[in-house]
Short mmCIF file of C-alpha atoms in Angstrom, two decimals:
data_model
loop_
_atom_site.label_atom_id
_atom_site.label_comp_id
_atom_site.label_asym_id
_atom_site.label_seq_id
_atom_site.Cartn_x
_atom_site.Cartn_y
_atom_site.Cartn_z
CA MET A 456 0.00 0.00 0.00
CA LYS A 457 1.24 3.45 -0.93
CA ARG A 458 -0.38 6.62 0.38
CA THR A 459 -0.52 9.94 -1.41
CA HIS A 460 -3.26 11.40 0.81
CA ILE A 461 -4.67 11.19 4.31
CA GLY A 462 -8.32 11.69 3.65
CA ARG A 463 -8.55 14.55 1.20
CA HIS A 464 -5.27 16.08 2.37
CA SER A 465 -2.20 15.18 0.34
CA LEU A 466 0.99 14.25 2.14
CA GLU A 467 2.72 17.10 0.36
CA PHE A 468 0.09 19.55 1.63
CA LEU A 469 0.52 18.31 5.20
CA LYS A 470 4.30 18.55 4.97
CA GLU A 471 4.13 22.14 3.76
CA HIS A 472 1.42 23.00 6.29
CA TYR A 473 3.48 21.79 9.24
CA ARG A 474 6.82 23.06 7.95
CA ASN A 475 5.54 26.54 7.10
CA TYR A 476 3.70 26.87 10.38
CA LEU A 477 6.63 25.67 12.49
CA PHE A 478 9.33 27.78 10.88
CA LYS A 479 7.41 30.83 9.66
CA GLU A 480 4.82 31.32 12.40
CA TYR A 481 5.34 29.37 15.62
CA LEU A 482 9.09 29.71 16.13
CA PRO A 483 9.26 33.40 15.11
CA PHE A 484 6.49 34.17 17.63
CA TRP A 485 8.38 32.43 20.43
CA GLN A 486 11.68 33.94 19.36
CA LYS A 487 10.15 37.40 19.70
CA PHE A 488 7.85 37.03 22.70
CA GLY A 489 8.39 33.83 24.67
CA ILE A 490 12.12 33.21 25.07
CA ASP A 491 14.19 34.98 27.70
CA HIS A 492 17.25 35.51 25.55
CA GLU A 493 19.05 37.39 28.31
CA LEU A 494 18.65 35.08 31.32
CA GLY A 495 17.47 31.82 29.76
CA GLY A 496 14.18 30.00 30.02
CA PHE A 497 10.66 30.63 28.79
CA MET A 498 7.98 33.23 29.47
CA CYS A 499 4.67 31.46 28.87
CA GLY A 500 2.38 34.18 30.25
CA ILE A 501 1.57 35.68 26.85
CA ASP A 502 -1.58 37.08 25.24
CA HIS A 503 -2.59 36.66 21.59
CA ASP A 504 -0.63 39.72 20.49
CA GLY A 505 2.54 38.66 22.33
CA LYS A 506 2.00 40.98 25.29
CA GLN A 507 3.47 39.50 28.44
CA THR A 508 0.91 38.83 31.20
CA SER A 509 3.34 37.33 33.73
CA ASP A 510 7.08 37.07 34.15
CA SER A 511 6.97 33.97 36.36
CA LYS A 512 8.90 30.93 35.19
CA LEU A 513 6.87 27.91 36.21
CA MET A 514 8.95 24.75 36.47
CA TRP A 515 6.60 22.71 34.28
CA TYR A 516 7.00 25.17 31.42
CA GLN A 517 10.79 25.46 31.80
CA GLY A 518 11.28 21.69 31.60
CA ARG A 519 8.81 21.41 28.74
CA GLY A 520 10.39 24.28 26.83
CA LEU A 521 13.81 22.70 27.25
CA TRP A 522 12.41 19.49 25.76
CA THR A 523 10.90 21.41 22.82
CA TYR A 524 14.08 23.22 21.82
CA SER A 525 16.31 20.21 22.45
CA TYR A 526 14.09 18.02 20.25
CA LEU A 527 13.92 20.82 17.67
CA TYR A 528 17.70 21.04 17.52
CA ARG A 529 18.20 17.25 17.38
CA CYS A 530 15.66 16.73 14.60
CA PHE A 531 15.87 19.95 12.58
CA GLY A 532 19.19 21.56 13.54
CA GLY A 533 19.78 25.28 13.93
CA GLU A 534 22.43 26.75 16.20
CA GLU A 535 19.90 29.32 17.40
CA ASN A 536 17.76 26.47 18.74
CA LEU A 537 20.74 24.93 20.52
CA GLN A 538 21.50 28.30 22.09
CA VAL A 539 17.94 28.59 23.45
CA ALA A 540 18.09 25.05 24.84
CA THR A 541 21.51 25.55 26.40
CA LYS A 542 20.56 28.79 28.15
CA ALA A 543 17.36 27.17 29.44
CA LYS A 544 19.34 24.18 30.72
CA ASP A 545 21.87 26.41 32.45
CA PHE A 546 19.08 28.51 34.02
CA LEU A 547 17.39 25.37 35.38
CA LEU A 548 20.55 23.82 36.78
CA GLU A 549 21.60 27.06 38.44
CA ASN A 550 18.25 28.10 39.92
CA GLY A 551 15.67 25.32 39.77
CA ARG A 552 16.34 23.44 43.04
CA ASP A 553 15.99 24.45 46.67
CA LYS A 554 18.65 23.79 49.32
CA ASP A 555 17.35 20.21 49.74
CA GLY A 556 17.62 19.47 46.03
CA ASN A 557 13.88 19.60 45.31
CA TRP A 558 12.70 21.17 42.07
CA VAL A 559 10.63 24.20 43.01
CA LYS A 560 7.25 25.10 41.58
CA SER A 561 8.06 28.54 40.18
CA LEU A 562 10.91 31.01 39.76
CA THR A 563 10.98 34.72 39.12
CA ARG A 564 12.40 35.85 35.81
CA GLN A 565 15.74 36.43 37.54
CA GLY A 566 15.79 32.92 39.03
CA ASP A 567 14.71 33.54 42.63
CA ILE A 568 12.33 31.00 44.17
CA GLU A 569 8.79 32.34 43.78
CA LEU A 570 6.81 29.25 44.81
CA PRO A 571 8.47 26.41 46.75
CA ALA A 572 8.59 22.73 45.87
CA THR A 573 5.39 20.72 46.30
CA ARG A 574 4.71 17.00 46.52
CA ARG A 575 2.86 16.90 43.21
CA GLY A 576 5.84 15.40 41.38
CA TYR A 577 5.28 16.55 37.82
CA GLY A 578 7.76 19.44 38.00
CA ALA A 579 10.66 17.04 38.54
CA LEU A 580 9.43 14.80 35.72
CA PHE A 581 9.17 17.60 33.15
CA VAL A 582 12.64 18.75 34.14
CA ALA A 583 13.82 15.16 33.66
CA GLU A 584 12.24 14.99 30.22
CA GLY A 585 13.81 18.27 29.17
CA LEU A 586 17.28 17.40 30.44
CA GLN A 587 17.31 13.93 28.87
CA ALA A 588 16.28 15.48 25.55
CA TYR A 589 19.13 17.97 25.84
CA SER A 590 21.52 15.10 26.58
CA HIS A 591 20.19 13.14 23.60
CA ALA A 592 20.71 16.15 21.34
CA THR A 593 24.17 17.15 22.59
CA GLY A 594 25.71 14.19 24.43
CA ASP A 595 25.84 16.21 27.67
CA GLN A 596 26.32 13.55 30.39
CA GLN A 597 25.67 15.95 33.28
CA ALA A 598 22.24 16.76 31.85
CA LEU A 599 21.42 13.05 31.68
CA ASP A 600 22.69 12.43 35.22
CA VAL A 601 20.50 15.21 36.63
CA ALA A 602 17.58 13.99 34.51
CA LEU A 603 17.86 10.55 36.11
CA GLU A 604 18.00 12.11 39.57
CA ALA A 605 14.89 14.17 38.82
CA LEU A 606 13.12 11.10 37.46
CA GLU A 607 13.81 9.20 40.68
CA GLN A 608 12.68 12.19 42.74
CA GLY A 609 9.34 12.29 40.94
CA LEU A 610 8.92 8.52 41.18
CA LYS A 611 9.61 8.61 44.92
CA LEU A 612 6.78 11.11 45.40
CA PHE A 613 4.33 9.03 43.36
CA ASP A 614 5.25 5.90 45.31
CA ASP A 615 4.68 7.56 48.70
CA ALA A 616 1.55 6.04 50.27
CA GLU A 617 1.19 9.14 52.48
CA ARG A 618 1.29 11.63 49.61
CA PHE A 619 -1.88 13.75 49.52
CA ILE A 620 -2.36 16.07 46.54
CA ASP A 621 -5.61 17.53 45.25
CA GLU A 622 -5.15 17.39 41.48
CA GLY A 623 -8.24 19.54 41.00
CA TYR A 624 -9.89 17.54 38.24
CA ILE A 625 -10.26 14.20 40.07
CA PRO A 626 -13.65 13.77 41.81
CA HIS A 627 -12.37 12.31 45.07
CA THR A 628 -8.88 12.82 46.54
CA TYR A 629 -7.20 10.59 49.11
CA LYS A 630 -3.76 9.65 50.36
CA GLY A 631 -1.53 7.66 48.06
CA GLN A 632 -3.83 7.77 45.03
CA ARG A 633 -2.24 6.83 41.71
CA PRO A 634 -3.29 8.98 38.73
CA LEU A 635 -3.01 7.72 35.17
CA GLY A 636 -1.36 11.08 34.42
CA SER A 637 1.76 10.19 36.41
CA HIS A 638 2.14 6.87 34.60
CA MET A 639 1.64 8.65 31.30
CA VAL A 640 4.51 11.07 31.92
CA LEU A 641 6.74 8.32 33.30
CA ILE A 642 6.38 6.00 30.30
CA LEU A 643 6.88 8.98 27.96
CA ILE A 644 10.19 9.82 29.64
CA LEU A 645 11.33 6.22 29.99
CA THR A 646 10.82 5.42 26.31
CA GLN A 647 12.87 8.45 25.31
CA ILE A 648 15.74 7.73 27.70
CA LEU A 649 15.89 4.04 26.79
CA GLU A 650 16.19 4.96 23.10
CA HIS A 651 19.61 6.50 23.76
CA ALA A 652 20.72 5.35 27.24
CA PRO A 653 19.87 1.66 27.95
CA SER A 654 19.45 0.72 31.61
CA PRO A 655 18.15 -2.49 33.28
CA ARG A 656 16.69 -0.37 36.10
CA LEU A 657 14.73 1.79 33.66
CA GLU A 658 13.67 -1.22 31.57
CA ALA A 659 12.12 -2.74 34.71
CA LEU A 660 10.42 0.55 35.50
CA ALA A 661 9.06 0.74 31.95
CA ASP A 662 7.69 -2.80 32.34
CA ARG A 663 5.93 -1.69 35.51
CA MET A 664 4.37 1.34 33.77
CA VAL A 665 3.15 -0.70 30.78
CA ASP A 666 1.63 -3.33 33.06
CA ALA A 667 -0.12 -0.71 35.20
CA ILE A 668 -1.58 1.16 32.22
CA MET A 669 -2.68 -1.89 30.24
CA ASN A 670 -3.81 -4.17 33.08
CA LYS A 671 -4.63 -2.06 36.13
CA PHE A 672 -5.98 1.25 34.88
CA TRP A 673 -7.91 -0.57 32.15
CA ASN A 674 -11.53 -0.97 33.28
CA PRO A 675 -12.94 -4.07 31.54
CA GLU A 676 -16.55 -3.10 32.28
CA TYR A 677 -16.34 0.27 30.53
CA ARG A 678 -13.48 -0.72 28.20
CA LEU A 679 -11.80 2.55 29.08
CA LEU A 680 -8.85 3.65 31.21
CA ASN A 681 -9.71 4.95 34.65
CA GLU A 682 -7.89 8.10 35.69
CA VAL A 683 -7.17 7.22 39.32
CA LEU A 684 -6.60 4.08 41.38
CA ALA A 685 -5.82 3.43 45.02
CA HIS A 686 -2.18 3.18 46.08
CA ASP A 687 -2.17 -0.62 45.74
CA TYR A 688 -3.60 -0.21 42.21
CA SER A 689 -7.01 -1.50 43.27
CA ARG A 690 -10.07 0.16 41.77
CA PRO A 691 -11.75 2.45 44.32
CA ASP A 692 -15.34 1.97 45.43
CA ASP A 693 -16.25 5.64 45.10
CA SER A 694 -16.84 8.31 42.47
CA ASN A 695 -13.40 7.71 40.98
CA GLU A 696 -14.44 4.22 39.86
CA SER A 697 -16.51 5.62 36.99
CA PHE A 698 -14.32 8.67 36.25
CA VAL A 699 -12.41 8.74 32.98
CA TYR A 700 -10.19 11.58 31.83
CA LEU A 701 -10.29 10.87 28.14
CA GLY A 702 -7.64 13.40 27.21
CA HIS A 703 -5.05 11.68 29.40
CA ALA A 704 -6.18 8.24 28.25
CA ILE A 705 -5.73 9.12 24.57
CA GLU A 706 -2.39 10.78 25.30
CA THR A 707 -1.18 7.80 27.32
CA LEU A 708 -2.15 5.32 24.64
CA TRP A 709 -0.33 7.07 21.80
CA MET A 710 2.74 7.19 24.05
CA LEU A 711 2.60 3.41 24.36
CA LEU A 712 2.85 3.06 20.58
CA PRO A 713 6.51 4.27 20.43
CA GLU A 714 7.22 2.07 23.45
CA ALA A 715 5.79 -0.96 21.60
CA LEU A 716 7.91 -0.02 18.58
CA ARG A 717 11.00 0.32 20.76
CA ARG A 718 10.35 -3.15 22.19
CA ASN A 719 9.42 -4.56 18.77
CA ASP A 720 6.28 -5.88 20.50
CA HIS A 721 3.63 -6.34 17.82
CA ALA A 722 1.02 -7.74 20.22
CA LEU A 723 1.30 -4.68 22.46
CA PHE A 724 1.14 -2.37 19.44
CA GLU A 725 -2.08 -4.05 18.25
CA LEU A 726 -3.76 -3.96 21.66
CA VAL A 727 -2.82 -0.34 22.30
CA SER A 728 -4.16 0.56 18.85
CA GLN A 729 -7.51 -1.07 19.58
CA ARG A 730 -7.84 0.76 22.87
CA PHE A 731 -6.76 4.04 21.32
CA ARG A 732 -9.55 3.70 18.76
CA ARG A 733 -12.08 2.88 21.47
CA HIS A 734 -11.27 6.10 23.33
CA LEU A 735 -11.60 8.20 20.17
CA GLU A 736 -15.03 6.75 19.49
CA VAL A 737 -16.23 7.34 23.04
CA SER A 738 -14.87 10.89 23.36
CA TRP A 739 -16.13 12.35 20.10
CA ASP A 740 -18.84 14.99 20.59
CA ASP A 741 -21.59 13.96 18.16
CA VAL A 742 -23.39 17.26 18.67
CA TYR A 743 -20.71 19.89 18.10
CA GLY A 744 -17.71 17.84 16.99
CA GLY A 745 -14.35 17.61 18.66
CA PHE A 746 -13.32 15.51 21.64
CA LEU A 747 -14.81 15.79 25.11
CA LEU A 748 -12.23 15.95 27.86
CA GLY A 749 -13.73 13.28 30.12
CA GLY A 750 -16.30 12.80 32.84
CA ASP A 751 -18.31 10.24 34.77
CA VAL A 752 -19.20 7.21 32.67
CA ASN A 753 -22.60 7.13 34.40
CA GLY A 754 -23.02 10.87 34.75
CA ALA A 755 -22.12 14.21 33.26
CA PRO A 756 -19.23 14.71 30.83
CA ILE A 757 -16.61 17.46 31.00
CA TYR A 758 -17.59 19.59 28.04
CA ASP A 759 -14.36 21.58 27.75
CA LYS A 760 -12.46 21.27 24.48
CA VAL A 761 -8.68 21.57 24.65
CA LEU A 762 -6.24 21.76 21.77
CA TRP A 763 -3.75 19.35 23.31
CA GLN A 764 -6.25 16.48 23.35
CA HIS A 765 -6.93 16.89 19.64
CA GLU A 766 -3.21 17.02 18.97
CA GLU A 767 -2.65 13.79 20.91
CA VAL A 768 -5.26 12.18 18.64
CA MET A 769 -3.43 13.36 15.53
CA ILE A 770 -0.03 12.16 16.80
CA GLY A 771 -1.42 8.70 17.53
CA CYS A 772 -3.24 8.47 14.21
CA LEU A 773 -0.13 9.40 12.24
CA ILE A 774 1.97 6.80 14.05
CA LEU A 775 -0.62 4.20 13.01
CA ILE A 776 -0.77 5.57 9.45
CA GLU A 777 3.00 5.21 9.16
CA HIS A 778 3.11 1.62 10.40
CA THR A 779 -0.19 0.03 9.29
CA ASP A 780 -2.46 -0.15 6.26
CA TRP A 781 -5.62 0.43 8.31
CA ASP A 782 -8.16 2.97 7.06
CA TRP A 783 -9.60 4.14 10.37
CA PRO A 784 -6.57 6.15 11.60
CA ALA A 785 -6.67 8.20 8.38
CA ASP A 786 -10.40 8.84 8.83
CA TRP A 787 -9.89 10.03 12.40
CA PHE A 788 -6.84 12.11 11.49
CA GLU A 789 -8.71 13.95 8.73
CA ARG A 790 -11.70 14.61 10.98
CA THR A 791 -9.53 15.87 13.84
CA PHE A 792 -7.21 17.96 11.67
CA ASP A 793 -10.17 19.71 10.03
CA TYR A 794 -11.85 20.36 13.38
CA ALA A 795 -8.67 21.77 14.95
CA GLU A 796 -8.04 24.09 12.00
CA ALA A 797 -11.66 25.30 12.04
CA LYS A 798 -12.01 25.78 15.79
CA PHE A 799 -8.59 26.40 17.33
CA SER A 800 -6.64 28.26 14.63
CA LEU A 801 -6.48 31.97 15.44
CA LYS A 802 -6.05 33.08 11.82
CA GLN A 803 -9.80 33.67 11.56
CA TYR A 804 -9.49 36.16 14.45
CA GLY A 805 -6.45 37.98 13.10
CA HIS A 806 -3.88 36.43 15.44
CA PRO A 807 -1.04 33.93 14.99
CA LEU A 808 -0.93 30.46 16.58
CA TYR A 809 -3.89 28.56 18.05
CA LEU A 810 -6.28 28.76 20.98
CA TYR A 811 -5.20 26.57 23.88
CA GLY A 812 -8.79 25.57 24.72
CA GLY A 813 -12.33 26.68 25.27
CA ASP A 814 -15.89 25.68 26.03
CA ARG A 815 -17.84 23.00 24.20
CA LYS A 816 -18.14 25.18 21.10
CA VAL A 817 -14.56 26.53 21.45
CA SER A 818 -15.77 30.10 21.72
CA PHE A 819 -13.10 32.70 21.04
CA ALA A 820 -11.45 34.32 24.06
CA GLU A 821 -10.37 37.93 23.44
CA HIS A 822 -7.46 37.58 25.84
CA VAL A 823 -5.48 34.67 27.26
CA THR A 824 -2.76 34.37 29.89
CA ARG A 825 -0.76 31.50 28.44
CA LYS A 826 0.72 30.29 25.19
CA GLU A 827 1.65 26.64 24.72
CA ASN A 828 5.34 25.68 24.48
CA TYR A 829 5.06 21.87 24.65
CA HIS A 830 2.00 19.89 23.50
CA HIS A 831 1.48 22.15 20.50
CA PRO A 832 5.03 22.22 19.09
CA ARG A 833 5.42 18.53 19.95
CA CYS A 834 2.47 17.73 17.69
CA ILE A 835 3.75 19.95 14.88
CA MET A 836 7.29 18.52 14.98
CA ARG A 837 6.34 14.86 15.40
CA ASN A 838 3.71 15.00 12.69
CA LEU A 839 6.03 16.79 10.29
CA LEU A 840 8.70 14.14 10.81
CA THR A 841 6.17 11.33 10.37
CA VAL A 842 4.79 12.77 7.13
CA GLU A 843 8.32 13.25 5.81
CA ASN A 844 9.15 9.65 6.75
CA ILE A 845 6.18 8.39 4.75
CA LEU A 846 7.09 10.59 1.78
CA SER A 847 10.70 9.39 1.90
CA ARG A 848 9.38 5.85 1.28
CA GLY A 849 7.28 7.00 -1.64
CA GLY A 850 4.10 6.75 0.43
CA ALA A 851 4.71 3.15 1.53
CA ILE A 852 4.03 2.10 5.10
CA SER A 853 7.01 1.06 7.18
CA ASP A 854 8.25 -2.54 7.15
CA ARG A 855 8.27 -2.77 10.95
CA TRP A 856 5.68 -5.55 11.06
CA LYS A 857 6.26 -7.08 7.61
CA ASP A 858 6.84 -10.56 9.07
CA LYS A 859 3.88 -10.42 11.44
#
């Protein structure tokens, strides 16, 4: 099978769409408004016109931005991208930890601690992802060493049975709860590290994450992934039992596809694909289009529409398009791409970039307080590379499973 189109969109059109947007719109905007060229790091409090709404440097966004520019440099080159990544890395290593070695929640622009470390754990993990990406791009061993330390720090928090954190979106919070979101970020980081720095310890940890996602979070009654389990991975007998956060579930499942490819595990790839499709079918809003964020299986949905969820759908679909001859990923990609361009693109409102999210109809917001430096460029870069891979084979699918 050789593809020339995905739905009605040609591969050449998609390549030019992603390449032009990345290099002529997204990166120039961030170069002008979102990068602290003087001190290093990223200023994500930005309105549509580039006006800064905050000069805080939240740890999540610093680690994520470091990942973005490290991946950008590794895959597309550009000394200017390396310079941004290096200054962000240096800023993090110099300022990001408190006296006990914990990654803090937020820094001022100058690097002073603005908000102290919490027990949520994600800050350390996003720092770990950014530093390992920098190491992968440059060979910097110190960056990888600190990344591994940050990874263990985050894991220690998630494994603490006494940890009590109100995530905000989970119906019922209790000590030691295990969110799907933490396993999602962990398997994402582990796959990336193991691609360039093999480790028996991390292989065992990746096995644990895959088992938890596929066998423990999977609810066989609903045929969906639950968002939260008890500390011993049992399913709670409360409102969390029927709660699904479909955005995280879709995101987690596409992240298992590269892990299955890394392992050369065709059975895992097939099962993940089936479950990915199931979540797309359940989350689609048949009234207004787009994907619903989640909700109670037996109650009300969360009607919010967020760009990142739609981008996770497109990433997963393109991975499947590259490696299989199935029709359904192309159908879902076309539907999602068209919806995102119609609803989230800000061109129709006279602004660059895309809306981060909105209500069920994705109503336009005149002003925003954040621009996205991670999910959005990750989708653009990954999808561009995937389309170019397919084109480089003359439209043929990969031969990864040719003997299966």
